[in-house]
C-alpha cells in the first residue's frame, strides 16, 4: 500500500467519523416549453445546466443548443450541458426575473468501528514517514554545512593581491646606475 493510498483511506475514514452537512445552492429557471432547468450554484457561464422533469427525475445534462427561459434569457448550451453563453432575449414585454436558491443538508451517520482503524492508519503513516524525516534532517544539515563552506570560499580573494612594485623597480634601477657610474669614476681616477 502506497502513502497516497493510505492518505486516501484516512480521508475516507475521517469523513465517516463526522456527520457531514453539505449545503448546495441551486439556481432554477423554467424554459418557454415548461421544462424546469437548474444549475448547482448560480446561473453563470461555465456551469452545467441540468433538467428536472415533471416526475422529479433528473436527467444528466440539458441538450446542446439554444434555450429560452420564461424570464427572457437565452441560454446557449454546449457539450455535456455546459453553459456557453447567457444573453437577454429581445423582450416584447418585460418580465420579472426570479431565481430560486435551495439549500440541501445531508447527514452521514458516524461509524464507531472506524475510530480504531483510523488510529491504526495514522500510526502506519507515521511509520512510513519516519525514515524520510530523518533523511530530510540529515540533508538539511549537509546543506547548511555546504553553504558555510561556500560563503567562506566566496569571501576569500581569487588570487594573491598584486602590489605596485613599479616605484621599487625604478629606485633599484637608479641605485644600480649610480653604483655603475661611481665604479667608472673610480676606474678613471686610478
Short mmCIF file of N, CA and C in Angstrom, two decimals:
data_model
loop_
_atom_site.label_atom_id
_atom_site.label_comp_id
_atom_site.label_asym_id
_atom_site.label_seq_id
_atom_site.Cartn_x
_atom_site.Cartn_y
_atom_site.Cartn_z
N UNK A 1 0.86 -1.18 0.00
CA UNK A 1 0.00 0.00 0.00
C UNK A 1 0.90 1.23 0.00
N UNK A 2 0.64 2.15 -0.90
CA UNK A 2 1.46 3.35 -1.01
C UNK A 2 0.96 4.41 -0.02
N UNK A 3 1.76 5.43 0.12
CA UNK A 3 1.40 6.52 1.03
C UNK A 3 0.12 7.20 0.55
N UNK A 4 -0.01 7.39 -0.76
CA UNK A 4 -1.19 8.05 -1.29
C UNK A 4 -2.44 7.22 -1.02
N UNK A 5 -2.32 5.89 -1.14
CA UNK A 5 -3.46 5.03 -0.84
C UNK A 5 -3.86 5.16 0.62
N UNK A 6 -2.85 5.22 1.50
CA UNK A 6 -3.14 5.33 2.93
C UNK A 6 -3.79 6.67 3.25
N UNK A 7 -3.30 7.74 2.62
CA UNK A 7 -3.87 9.06 2.87
C UNK A 7 -5.31 9.10 2.38
N UNK A 8 -5.57 8.51 1.21
CA UNK A 8 -6.93 8.48 0.67
C UNK A 8 -7.84 7.70 1.62
N UNK A 9 -7.35 6.57 2.12
CA UNK A 9 -8.13 5.76 3.06
C UNK A 9 -8.40 6.53 4.35
N UNK A 10 -7.39 7.28 4.80
CA UNK A 10 -7.54 8.08 6.01
C UNK A 10 -8.60 9.15 5.82
N UNK A 11 -8.60 9.81 4.68
CA UNK A 11 -9.60 10.84 4.42
C UNK A 11 -11.00 10.25 4.43
N UNK A 12 -11.14 9.06 3.85
CA UNK A 12 -12.45 8.42 3.83
C UNK A 12 -12.89 8.10 5.25
N UNK A 13 -11.96 7.59 6.06
CA UNK A 13 -12.31 7.24 7.44
C UNK A 13 -12.63 8.47 8.27
N UNK A 14 -11.86 9.54 8.07
CA UNK A 14 -12.13 10.76 8.82
C UNK A 14 -13.48 11.34 8.44
N UNK A 15 -13.84 11.24 7.20
CA UNK A 15 -15.14 11.73 6.77
C UNK A 15 -16.26 10.89 7.37
N UNK A 16 -16.00 9.60 7.61
CA UNK A 16 -17.01 8.72 8.20
C UNK A 16 -17.20 9.00 9.69
N UNK A 17 -16.18 9.59 10.33
CA UNK A 17 -16.25 9.87 11.76
C UNK A 17 -17.15 11.06 12.08
N UNK A 18 -17.34 11.92 11.15
CA UNK A 18 -18.08 13.14 11.42
C UNK A 18 -19.36 13.17 10.61
N UNK A 19 -20.33 13.80 11.17
CA UNK A 19 -21.57 13.99 10.41
C UNK A 19 -21.29 15.10 9.40
N UNK A 20 -21.45 14.79 8.14
CA UNK A 20 -21.14 15.74 7.09
C UNK A 20 -22.42 16.44 6.66
N UNK A 21 -22.37 17.75 6.67
CA UNK A 21 -23.50 18.55 6.22
C UNK A 21 -23.05 19.30 5.00
N UNK A 22 -23.70 19.03 3.88
CA UNK A 22 -23.35 19.69 2.63
C UNK A 22 -24.48 20.64 2.26
N UNK A 23 -24.11 21.86 2.04
CA UNK A 23 -25.10 22.85 1.63
C UNK A 23 -24.81 23.19 0.17
N UNK A 24 -25.82 23.02 -0.63
CA UNK A 24 -25.68 23.32 -2.05
C UNK A 24 -26.73 24.35 -2.44
N UNK A 25 -26.34 25.23 -3.29
CA UNK A 25 -27.27 26.24 -3.81
C UNK A 25 -27.58 25.88 -5.25
N UNK A 26 -28.84 26.02 -5.60
CA UNK A 26 -29.27 25.73 -6.95
C UNK A 26 -29.96 26.96 -7.52
N UNK A 27 -29.64 27.27 -8.76
CA UNK A 27 -30.36 28.31 -9.48
C UNK A 27 -31.31 27.60 -10.42
N UNK A 28 -32.58 27.96 -10.34
CA UNK A 28 -33.59 27.30 -11.16
C UNK A 28 -34.19 28.29 -12.14
N UNK A 29 -34.62 27.75 -13.27
CA UNK A 29 -35.31 28.56 -14.28
C UNK A 29 -36.27 27.64 -15.02
N UNK A 30 -37.25 28.24 -15.67
CA UNK A 30 -38.22 27.48 -16.46
C UNK A 30 -38.10 27.92 -17.91
N UNK A 31 -38.01 26.93 -18.81
CA UNK A 31 -37.92 27.23 -20.23
C UNK A 31 -39.31 27.56 -20.76
N UNK A 32 -39.37 28.18 -21.93
CA UNK A 32 -40.66 28.58 -22.50
C UNK A 32 -41.56 27.38 -22.79
N UNK A 33 -40.98 26.18 -22.98
CA UNK A 33 -41.81 25.00 -23.23
C UNK A 33 -42.26 24.34 -21.92
N UNK A 34 -41.92 24.94 -20.76
CA UNK A 34 -42.36 24.43 -19.47
C UNK A 34 -41.35 23.54 -18.77
N UNK A 35 -40.24 23.23 -19.38
CA UNK A 35 -39.22 22.38 -18.78
C UNK A 35 -38.49 23.16 -17.69
N UNK A 36 -38.33 22.51 -16.53
CA UNK A 36 -37.59 23.14 -15.44
C UNK A 36 -36.13 22.75 -15.56
N UNK A 37 -35.24 23.75 -15.49
CA UNK A 37 -33.80 23.52 -15.53
C UNK A 37 -33.18 24.14 -14.30
N UNK A 38 -32.00 23.63 -13.93
CA UNK A 38 -31.30 24.19 -12.77
C UNK A 38 -29.80 23.95 -12.91
N UNK A 39 -29.02 24.71 -12.12
CA UNK A 39 -27.57 24.52 -12.04
C UNK A 39 -27.18 24.52 -10.58
N UNK A 40 -26.09 23.88 -10.27
CA UNK A 40 -25.54 23.97 -8.93
C UNK A 40 -24.85 25.31 -8.83
N UNK A 41 -25.18 26.09 -7.84
CA UNK A 41 -24.64 27.44 -7.72
C UNK A 41 -25.48 28.40 -8.52
N UNK A 42 -24.86 29.48 -9.00
CA UNK A 42 -25.58 30.49 -9.76
C UNK A 42 -25.66 30.12 -11.23
N UNK A 43 -26.58 30.73 -11.92
CA UNK A 43 -26.76 30.52 -13.36
C UNK A 43 -25.73 31.38 -14.07
N UNK A 44 -24.54 30.79 -14.33
CA UNK A 44 -23.42 31.52 -14.91
C UNK A 44 -22.83 30.72 -16.06
N UNK A 45 -22.05 31.40 -16.91
CA UNK A 45 -21.34 30.73 -17.99
C UNK A 45 -20.33 29.78 -17.37
N UNK A 46 -20.28 28.56 -17.89
CA UNK A 46 -19.36 27.55 -17.38
C UNK A 46 -20.04 26.55 -16.46
N UNK A 47 -21.22 26.89 -15.91
CA UNK A 47 -21.95 25.96 -15.05
C UNK A 47 -22.61 24.90 -15.92
N UNK A 48 -22.99 23.79 -15.31
CA UNK A 48 -23.65 22.71 -16.04
C UNK A 48 -25.15 22.85 -15.84
N UNK A 49 -25.88 22.88 -16.95
CA UNK A 49 -27.33 23.04 -16.92
C UNK A 49 -27.97 21.65 -16.90
N UNK A 50 -28.78 21.39 -15.88
CA UNK A 50 -29.44 20.10 -15.69
C UNK A 50 -30.95 20.29 -15.87
N UNK A 51 -31.64 19.22 -16.22
CA UNK A 51 -33.08 19.28 -16.45
C UNK A 51 -33.79 18.47 -15.37
N UNK A 52 -34.88 19.04 -14.85
CA UNK A 52 -35.73 18.32 -13.90
C UNK A 52 -37.08 18.13 -14.60
N UNK A 53 -37.46 16.86 -14.79
CA UNK A 53 -38.71 16.58 -15.48
C UNK A 53 -39.89 16.71 -14.53
N UNK A 54 -41.09 16.62 -15.05
CA UNK A 54 -42.29 16.79 -14.24
C UNK A 54 -42.41 15.71 -13.17
N UNK A 55 -41.88 14.52 -13.45
CA UNK A 55 -41.94 13.44 -12.46
C UNK A 55 -40.89 13.63 -11.36
N UNK A 56 -40.03 14.61 -11.48
CA UNK A 56 -38.99 14.87 -10.49
C UNK A 56 -37.71 14.10 -10.79
N UNK A 57 -37.69 13.36 -11.88
CA UNK A 57 -36.50 12.62 -12.27
C UNK A 57 -35.53 13.59 -12.92
N UNK A 58 -34.28 13.51 -12.52
CA UNK A 58 -33.27 14.43 -13.05
C UNK A 58 -32.53 13.77 -14.19
N UNK A 59 -32.37 14.51 -15.29
CA UNK A 59 -31.56 14.00 -16.39
C UNK A 59 -30.16 14.56 -16.22
N UNK A 60 -29.16 13.91 -16.80
CA UNK A 60 -27.80 14.37 -16.55
C UNK A 60 -27.51 15.76 -17.09
N UNK A 61 -27.85 16.06 -18.34
CA UNK A 61 -27.49 17.35 -18.91
C UNK A 61 -28.61 17.85 -19.81
N UNK A 62 -28.63 19.15 -19.96
CA UNK A 62 -29.55 19.75 -20.94
C UNK A 62 -28.96 19.51 -22.33
N UNK A 63 -29.79 19.33 -23.35
CA UNK A 63 -29.25 19.08 -24.70
C UNK A 63 -28.54 20.31 -25.25
N UNK A 64 -27.62 20.07 -26.18
CA UNK A 64 -26.91 21.17 -26.81
C UNK A 64 -27.88 22.03 -27.59
N UNK A 65 -27.59 23.32 -27.65
CA UNK A 65 -28.43 24.22 -28.41
C UNK A 65 -28.75 25.47 -27.62
N UNK A 66 -29.71 26.24 -28.13
CA UNK A 66 -30.11 27.49 -27.50
C UNK A 66 -31.47 27.28 -26.85
N UNK A 67 -31.57 27.67 -25.58
CA UNK A 67 -32.81 27.51 -24.82
C UNK A 67 -33.24 28.88 -24.31
N UNK A 68 -34.54 29.16 -24.42
CA UNK A 68 -35.07 30.43 -23.93
C UNK A 68 -35.87 30.18 -22.67
N UNK A 69 -35.63 31.01 -21.65
CA UNK A 69 -36.35 30.87 -20.39
C UNK A 69 -37.56 31.81 -20.40
N UNK A 70 -38.46 31.56 -19.47
CA UNK A 70 -39.66 32.39 -19.38
C UNK A 70 -39.33 33.81 -18.93
N UNK A 71 -38.18 34.00 -18.32
CA UNK A 71 -37.80 35.34 -17.87
C UNK A 71 -36.98 36.09 -18.93
N UNK A 72 -36.91 35.54 -20.15
CA UNK A 72 -36.30 36.28 -21.25
C UNK A 72 -34.82 36.08 -21.44
N UNK A 73 -34.24 35.02 -20.91
CA UNK A 73 -32.81 34.76 -21.11
C UNK A 73 -32.64 33.70 -22.18
N UNK A 74 -31.64 33.89 -23.01
CA UNK A 74 -31.26 32.88 -24.00
C UNK A 74 -30.00 32.19 -23.48
N UNK A 75 -30.12 30.90 -23.22
CA UNK A 75 -29.00 30.13 -22.68
C UNK A 75 -28.50 29.22 -23.78
N UNK A 76 -27.23 29.39 -24.16
CA UNK A 76 -26.61 28.53 -25.16
C UNK A 76 -25.87 27.43 -24.42
N UNK A 77 -26.23 26.18 -24.71
CA UNK A 77 -25.65 25.03 -24.02
C UNK A 77 -24.75 24.28 -24.98
N UNK A 78 -23.54 23.95 -24.52
CA UNK A 78 -22.58 23.21 -25.33
C UNK A 78 -22.59 21.74 -24.95
N UNK A 79 -21.53 21.04 -25.30
CA UNK A 79 -21.46 19.61 -24.97
C UNK A 79 -21.44 19.40 -23.46
N UNK A 80 -21.99 18.27 -23.03
CA UNK A 80 -22.06 17.88 -21.62
C UNK A 80 -22.86 18.87 -20.78
N UNK A 81 -23.75 19.62 -21.40
CA UNK A 81 -24.64 20.52 -20.67
C UNK A 81 -23.99 21.78 -20.16
N UNK A 82 -22.79 22.09 -20.58
CA UNK A 82 -22.08 23.28 -20.10
C UNK A 82 -22.67 24.53 -20.73
N UNK A 83 -22.94 25.53 -19.90
CA UNK A 83 -23.49 26.80 -20.38
C UNK A 83 -22.37 27.58 -21.07
N UNK A 84 -22.55 27.86 -22.36
CA UNK A 84 -21.54 28.56 -23.14
C UNK A 84 -21.79 30.07 -23.15
N UNK A 85 -23.07 30.47 -23.13
CA UNK A 85 -23.39 31.89 -23.20
C UNK A 85 -24.77 32.13 -22.60
N UNK A 86 -24.93 33.26 -21.95
CA UNK A 86 -26.23 33.68 -21.44
C UNK A 86 -26.47 35.09 -21.97
N UNK A 87 -27.59 35.27 -22.67
CA UNK A 87 -27.90 36.57 -23.25
C UNK A 87 -29.36 36.89 -22.96
N UNK A 88 -29.68 38.16 -23.04
CA UNK A 88 -31.06 38.59 -22.87
C UNK A 88 -31.77 38.49 -24.21
N UNK A 89 -32.94 37.88 -24.22
CA UNK A 89 -33.72 37.77 -25.46
C UNK A 89 -34.38 39.12 -25.74
N UNK A 90 -34.70 39.36 -27.01
CA UNK A 90 -35.40 40.58 -27.37
C UNK A 90 -36.80 40.48 -26.77
N UNK A 91 -36.99 41.14 -25.68
CA UNK A 91 -38.24 41.00 -24.93
C UNK A 91 -39.29 41.94 -25.48
N UNK A 92 -40.47 41.40 -25.72
CA UNK A 92 -41.59 42.22 -26.16
C UNK A 92 -42.22 42.89 -24.94
N UNK A 93 -42.33 42.12 -23.86
CA UNK A 93 -42.85 42.67 -22.62
C UNK A 93 -41.88 42.29 -21.51
N UNK A 94 -41.47 43.26 -20.71
CA UNK A 94 -40.54 42.95 -19.64
C UNK A 94 -41.20 42.07 -18.58
N UNK A 95 -40.44 41.06 -18.13
CA UNK A 95 -40.93 40.17 -17.08
C UNK A 95 -39.96 40.20 -15.91
N UNK A 96 -40.44 39.82 -14.78
CA UNK A 96 -39.61 39.81 -13.57
C UNK A 96 -38.78 38.53 -13.56
N UNK A 97 -37.47 38.69 -13.34
CA UNK A 97 -36.57 37.54 -13.27
C UNK A 97 -36.62 36.97 -11.86
N UNK A 98 -36.75 35.65 -11.79
CA UNK A 98 -36.81 35.02 -10.47
C UNK A 98 -35.90 33.80 -10.48
N UNK A 99 -34.94 33.82 -9.57
CA UNK A 99 -34.05 32.68 -9.38
C UNK A 99 -34.27 32.17 -7.98
N UNK A 100 -34.46 30.90 -7.86
CA UNK A 100 -34.71 30.28 -6.55
C UNK A 100 -33.45 29.54 -6.13
N UNK A 101 -32.97 29.84 -4.95
CA UNK A 101 -31.82 29.14 -4.39
C UNK A 101 -32.33 28.20 -3.31
N UNK A 102 -31.87 26.98 -3.38
CA UNK A 102 -32.36 25.96 -2.46
C UNK A 102 -31.18 25.39 -1.70
N UNK A 103 -31.29 25.24 -0.39
CA UNK A 103 -30.25 24.63 0.41
C UNK A 103 -30.62 23.20 0.74
N UNK A 104 -29.62 22.32 0.63
CA UNK A 104 -29.84 20.92 0.91
C UNK A 104 -28.86 20.50 1.99
N UNK A 105 -29.33 19.83 3.03
CA UNK A 105 -28.47 19.34 4.11
C UNK A 105 -28.49 17.82 4.08
N UNK A 106 -27.29 17.23 4.04
CA UNK A 106 -27.16 15.78 4.02
C UNK A 106 -26.34 15.37 5.24
N UNK A 107 -26.84 14.43 6.03
CA UNK A 107 -26.12 13.96 7.20
C UNK A 107 -25.70 12.52 6.98
N UNK A 108 -24.44 12.23 7.34
CA UNK A 108 -23.89 10.89 7.21
C UNK A 108 -23.72 10.34 8.62
N UNK A 109 -24.19 9.12 8.91
CA UNK A 109 -24.06 8.58 10.26
C UNK A 109 -22.60 8.31 10.62
N UNK A 110 -22.28 8.45 11.91
CA UNK A 110 -20.93 8.24 12.42
C UNK A 110 -20.71 6.76 12.68
N UNK A 111 -19.60 6.24 12.21
CA UNK A 111 -19.28 4.83 12.39
C UNK A 111 -18.31 4.69 13.55
N UNK A 112 -18.71 3.96 14.60
CA UNK A 112 -17.86 3.75 15.77
C UNK A 112 -16.70 2.81 15.46
N UNK A 113 -16.87 1.90 14.51
CA UNK A 113 -15.83 0.95 14.15
C UNK A 113 -14.70 1.62 13.37
N UNK A 114 -14.94 2.78 12.83
CA UNK A 114 -13.92 3.46 12.02
C UNK A 114 -12.85 4.12 12.88
N UNK A 115 -13.12 4.38 14.16
CA UNK A 115 -12.16 5.09 15.02
C UNK A 115 -10.89 4.27 15.22
N UNK A 116 -10.93 2.99 15.61
CA UNK A 116 -9.67 2.24 15.76
C UNK A 116 -8.93 2.09 14.44
N UNK A 117 -9.64 1.89 13.37
CA UNK A 117 -8.99 1.74 12.07
C UNK A 117 -8.30 3.04 11.67
N UNK A 118 -8.88 4.16 12.01
CA UNK A 118 -8.27 5.45 11.71
C UNK A 118 -6.98 5.63 12.50
N UNK A 119 -6.99 5.27 13.76
CA UNK A 119 -5.78 5.38 14.58
C UNK A 119 -4.69 4.47 14.06
N UNK A 120 -5.07 3.27 13.63
CA UNK A 120 -4.11 2.32 13.06
C UNK A 120 -3.52 2.88 11.76
N UNK A 121 -4.35 3.49 10.97
CA UNK A 121 -3.90 4.07 9.72
C UNK A 121 -2.93 5.23 9.97
N UNK A 122 -3.24 6.07 10.94
CA UNK A 122 -2.35 7.18 11.30
C UNK A 122 -1.00 6.66 11.77
N UNK A 123 -1.00 5.60 12.58
CA UNK A 123 0.26 5.02 13.06
C UNK A 123 1.05 4.46 11.88
N UNK A 124 0.39 3.83 10.93
CA UNK A 124 1.06 3.31 9.74
C UNK A 124 1.68 4.41 8.91
N UNK A 125 0.99 5.51 8.77
CA UNK A 125 1.52 6.64 8.00
C UNK A 125 2.73 7.23 8.72
N UNK A 126 2.65 7.34 10.04
CA UNK A 126 3.78 7.88 10.81
C UNK A 126 5.01 6.99 10.65
N UNK A 127 4.82 5.66 10.65
CA UNK A 127 5.94 4.74 10.46
C UNK A 127 6.54 4.89 9.06
N UNK A 128 5.70 5.10 8.07
CA UNK A 128 6.19 5.23 6.70
C UNK A 128 6.95 6.53 6.49
N UNK A 129 6.56 7.57 7.19
CA UNK A 129 7.17 8.89 7.01
C UNK A 129 8.45 9.05 7.83
N UNK A 130 8.60 8.29 8.93
CA UNK A 130 9.74 8.45 9.84
C UNK A 130 11.10 8.40 9.14
N UNK A 131 11.42 7.40 8.28
CA UNK A 131 12.73 7.40 7.64
C UNK A 131 12.97 8.63 6.77
N UNK A 132 11.90 9.13 6.16
CA UNK A 132 12.06 10.30 5.30
C UNK A 132 12.36 11.55 6.11
N UNK A 133 11.76 11.67 7.29
CA UNK A 133 12.03 12.85 8.11
C UNK A 133 13.47 12.85 8.59
N UNK A 134 14.01 11.66 8.93
CA UNK A 134 15.41 11.58 9.34
C UNK A 134 16.33 11.95 8.18
N UNK A 135 16.01 11.47 7.00
CA UNK A 135 16.82 11.77 5.82
C UNK A 135 16.76 13.26 5.49
N UNK A 136 15.60 13.86 5.64
CA UNK A 136 15.45 15.29 5.38
C UNK A 136 16.28 16.10 6.38
N UNK A 137 16.29 15.68 7.64
CA UNK A 137 17.10 16.38 8.65
C UNK A 137 18.58 16.28 8.31
N UNK A 138 19.05 15.10 7.88
CA UNK A 138 20.46 14.94 7.50
C UNK A 138 20.80 15.80 6.29
N UNK A 139 19.91 15.83 5.31
CA UNK A 139 20.16 16.66 4.13
C UNK A 139 20.16 18.15 4.47
N UNK A 140 19.32 18.55 5.40
CA UNK A 140 19.29 19.94 5.82
C UNK A 140 20.61 20.33 6.47
N UNK A 141 21.14 19.46 7.33
CA UNK A 141 22.43 19.73 7.97
C UNK A 141 23.54 19.83 6.92
N UNK A 142 23.51 18.95 5.93
CA UNK A 142 24.53 18.97 4.88
C UNK A 142 24.45 20.25 4.06
N UNK A 143 23.25 20.72 3.77
CA UNK A 143 23.08 21.96 3.02
C UNK A 143 23.62 23.14 3.82
N UNK A 144 23.37 23.16 5.12
CA UNK A 144 23.88 24.24 5.97
C UNK A 144 25.40 24.24 5.95
N UNK A 145 26.02 23.05 6.06
CA UNK A 145 27.48 22.95 6.05
C UNK A 145 28.04 23.41 4.70
N UNK A 146 27.40 23.02 3.61
CA UNK A 146 27.87 23.42 2.28
C UNK A 146 27.73 24.92 2.07
N UNK A 147 26.67 25.51 2.59
CA UNK A 147 26.50 26.97 2.49
C UNK A 147 27.60 27.68 3.25
N UNK A 148 27.94 27.18 4.44
CA UNK A 148 29.00 27.80 5.23
C UNK A 148 30.33 27.72 4.48
N UNK A 149 30.64 26.56 3.90
CA UNK A 149 31.89 26.42 3.13
C UNK A 149 31.88 27.35 1.92
N UNK A 150 30.76 27.43 1.24
CA UNK A 150 30.67 28.29 0.07
C UNK A 150 30.90 29.75 0.45
N UNK A 151 30.24 30.19 1.52
CA UNK A 151 30.40 31.58 1.95
C UNK A 151 31.84 31.88 2.35
N UNK A 152 32.51 30.92 2.99
CA UNK A 152 33.90 31.11 3.40
C UNK A 152 34.78 31.27 2.16
N UNK A 153 34.56 30.42 1.15
CA UNK A 153 35.36 30.50 -0.07
C UNK A 153 35.01 31.76 -0.86
N UNK A 154 33.76 32.14 -0.86
CA UNK A 154 33.33 33.33 -1.60
C UNK A 154 33.93 34.60 -1.01
N UNK A 155 34.17 34.61 0.30
CA UNK A 155 34.74 35.79 0.94
C UNK A 155 36.24 35.93 0.69
N UNK A 156 36.92 34.85 0.32
CA UNK A 156 38.36 34.91 0.06
C UNK A 156 38.61 35.49 -1.33
N UNK A 157 39.76 36.20 -1.50
CA UNK A 157 40.08 36.71 -2.83
C UNK A 157 40.46 35.56 -3.76
N UNK A 158 40.26 35.76 -5.06
CA UNK A 158 40.54 34.71 -6.04
C UNK A 158 42.04 34.45 -6.20
N UNK A 159 42.88 35.49 -6.10
CA UNK A 159 44.34 35.35 -6.23
C UNK A 159 45.00 36.17 -5.15
N UNK A 160 46.31 36.05 -5.06
CA UNK A 160 47.05 36.86 -4.09
C UNK A 160 47.02 38.31 -4.56
N UNK A 161 46.99 39.24 -3.65
CA UNK A 161 46.92 40.65 -4.06
C UNK A 161 48.18 41.08 -4.83
N UNK A 162 48.00 41.90 -5.82
CA UNK A 162 49.10 42.40 -6.65
C UNK A 162 49.57 43.72 -6.05
N UNK A 163 50.88 43.78 -5.79
CA UNK A 163 51.44 45.01 -5.23
C UNK A 163 51.99 45.85 -6.36
N UNK A 164 51.95 47.15 -6.18
CA UNK A 164 52.51 48.07 -7.15
C UNK A 164 54.00 48.20 -6.86
N UNK A 165 54.81 47.46 -7.62
CA UNK A 165 56.26 47.46 -7.38
C UNK A 165 57.02 48.31 -8.38
N UNK A 166 56.32 49.12 -9.13
CA UNK A 166 56.99 49.94 -10.13
C UNK A 166 57.96 50.94 -9.50
N UNK A 167 57.58 51.55 -8.40
CA UNK A 167 58.47 52.53 -7.76
C UNK A 167 59.69 51.83 -7.18
N UNK A 168 59.51 50.61 -6.66
CA UNK A 168 60.65 49.87 -6.13
C UNK A 168 61.61 49.48 -7.26
N UNK A 169 61.05 49.05 -8.39
CA UNK A 169 61.89 48.68 -9.53
C UNK A 169 62.66 49.89 -10.06
N UNK A 170 62.02 51.04 -10.11
CA UNK A 170 62.67 52.26 -10.60
C UNK A 170 63.81 52.67 -9.67
N UNK A 171 63.52 52.61 -8.37
CA UNK A 171 64.58 53.00 -7.42
C UNK A 171 65.73 52.00 -7.46
N UNK A 172 65.45 50.73 -7.67
CA UNK A 172 66.55 49.75 -7.72
C UNK A 172 67.36 49.95 -9.00
N UNK A 173 66.77 50.32 -10.12
CA UNK A 173 67.49 50.59 -11.36
C UNK A 173 68.36 51.84 -11.19
N UNK A 174 67.80 52.86 -10.51
CA UNK A 174 68.57 54.09 -10.28
C UNK A 174 69.77 53.80 -9.37
N UNK A 175 69.55 52.96 -8.38
CA UNK A 175 70.67 52.60 -7.48
C UNK A 175 71.74 51.85 -8.25
N UNK A 176 71.32 50.93 -9.12
CA UNK A 176 72.30 50.17 -9.91
C UNK A 176 73.06 51.12 -10.85
N UNK A 177 72.38 52.07 -11.46
CA UNK A 177 73.02 53.03 -12.36
C UNK A 177 74.00 53.91 -11.58
N UNK A 178 73.63 54.34 -10.41
CA UNK A 178 74.50 55.17 -9.58
C UNK A 178 75.76 54.39 -9.19
N UNK A 179 75.60 53.15 -8.84
CA UNK A 179 76.76 52.31 -8.47
C UNK A 179 77.69 52.14 -9.66
N UNK A 180 77.16 51.93 -10.86
CA UNK A 180 77.99 51.77 -12.05
C UNK A 180 78.77 53.06 -12.35
N UNK A 181 78.08 54.19 -12.24
CA UNK A 181 78.75 55.46 -12.51
C UNK A 181 79.89 55.72 -11.51
N UNK A 182 79.67 55.39 -10.28
CA UNK A 182 80.71 55.57 -9.29
C UNK A 182 81.89 54.63 -9.56
N UNK A 183 81.58 53.41 -10.04
CA UNK A 183 82.65 52.46 -10.36
C UNK A 183 83.46 52.98 -11.55
N UNK A 184 82.81 53.56 -12.56
CA UNK A 184 83.51 54.10 -13.72
C UNK A 184 84.37 55.28 -13.30
N UNK A 185 83.86 56.15 -12.44
CA UNK A 185 84.63 57.31 -11.95
C UNK A 185 85.84 56.82 -11.16
N UNK A 186 85.68 55.79 -10.40
CA UNK A 186 86.77 55.26 -9.60
C UNK A 186 87.86 54.69 -10.50
N UNK A 187 87.50 54.07 -11.61
CA UNK A 187 88.48 53.50 -12.55
C UNK A 187 89.23 54.62 -13.26
N UNK A 188 88.61 55.69 -13.63
CA UNK A 188 89.25 56.81 -14.31
C UNK A 188 90.24 57.52 -13.39
N UNK A 189 89.98 57.63 -12.18
CA UNK A 189 90.88 58.30 -11.24
C UNK A 189 92.12 57.48 -11.03
N UNK A 190 92.07 56.31 -11.18
CA UNK A 190 93.25 55.46 -10.94
C UNK A 190 94.07 55.40 -12.14
#
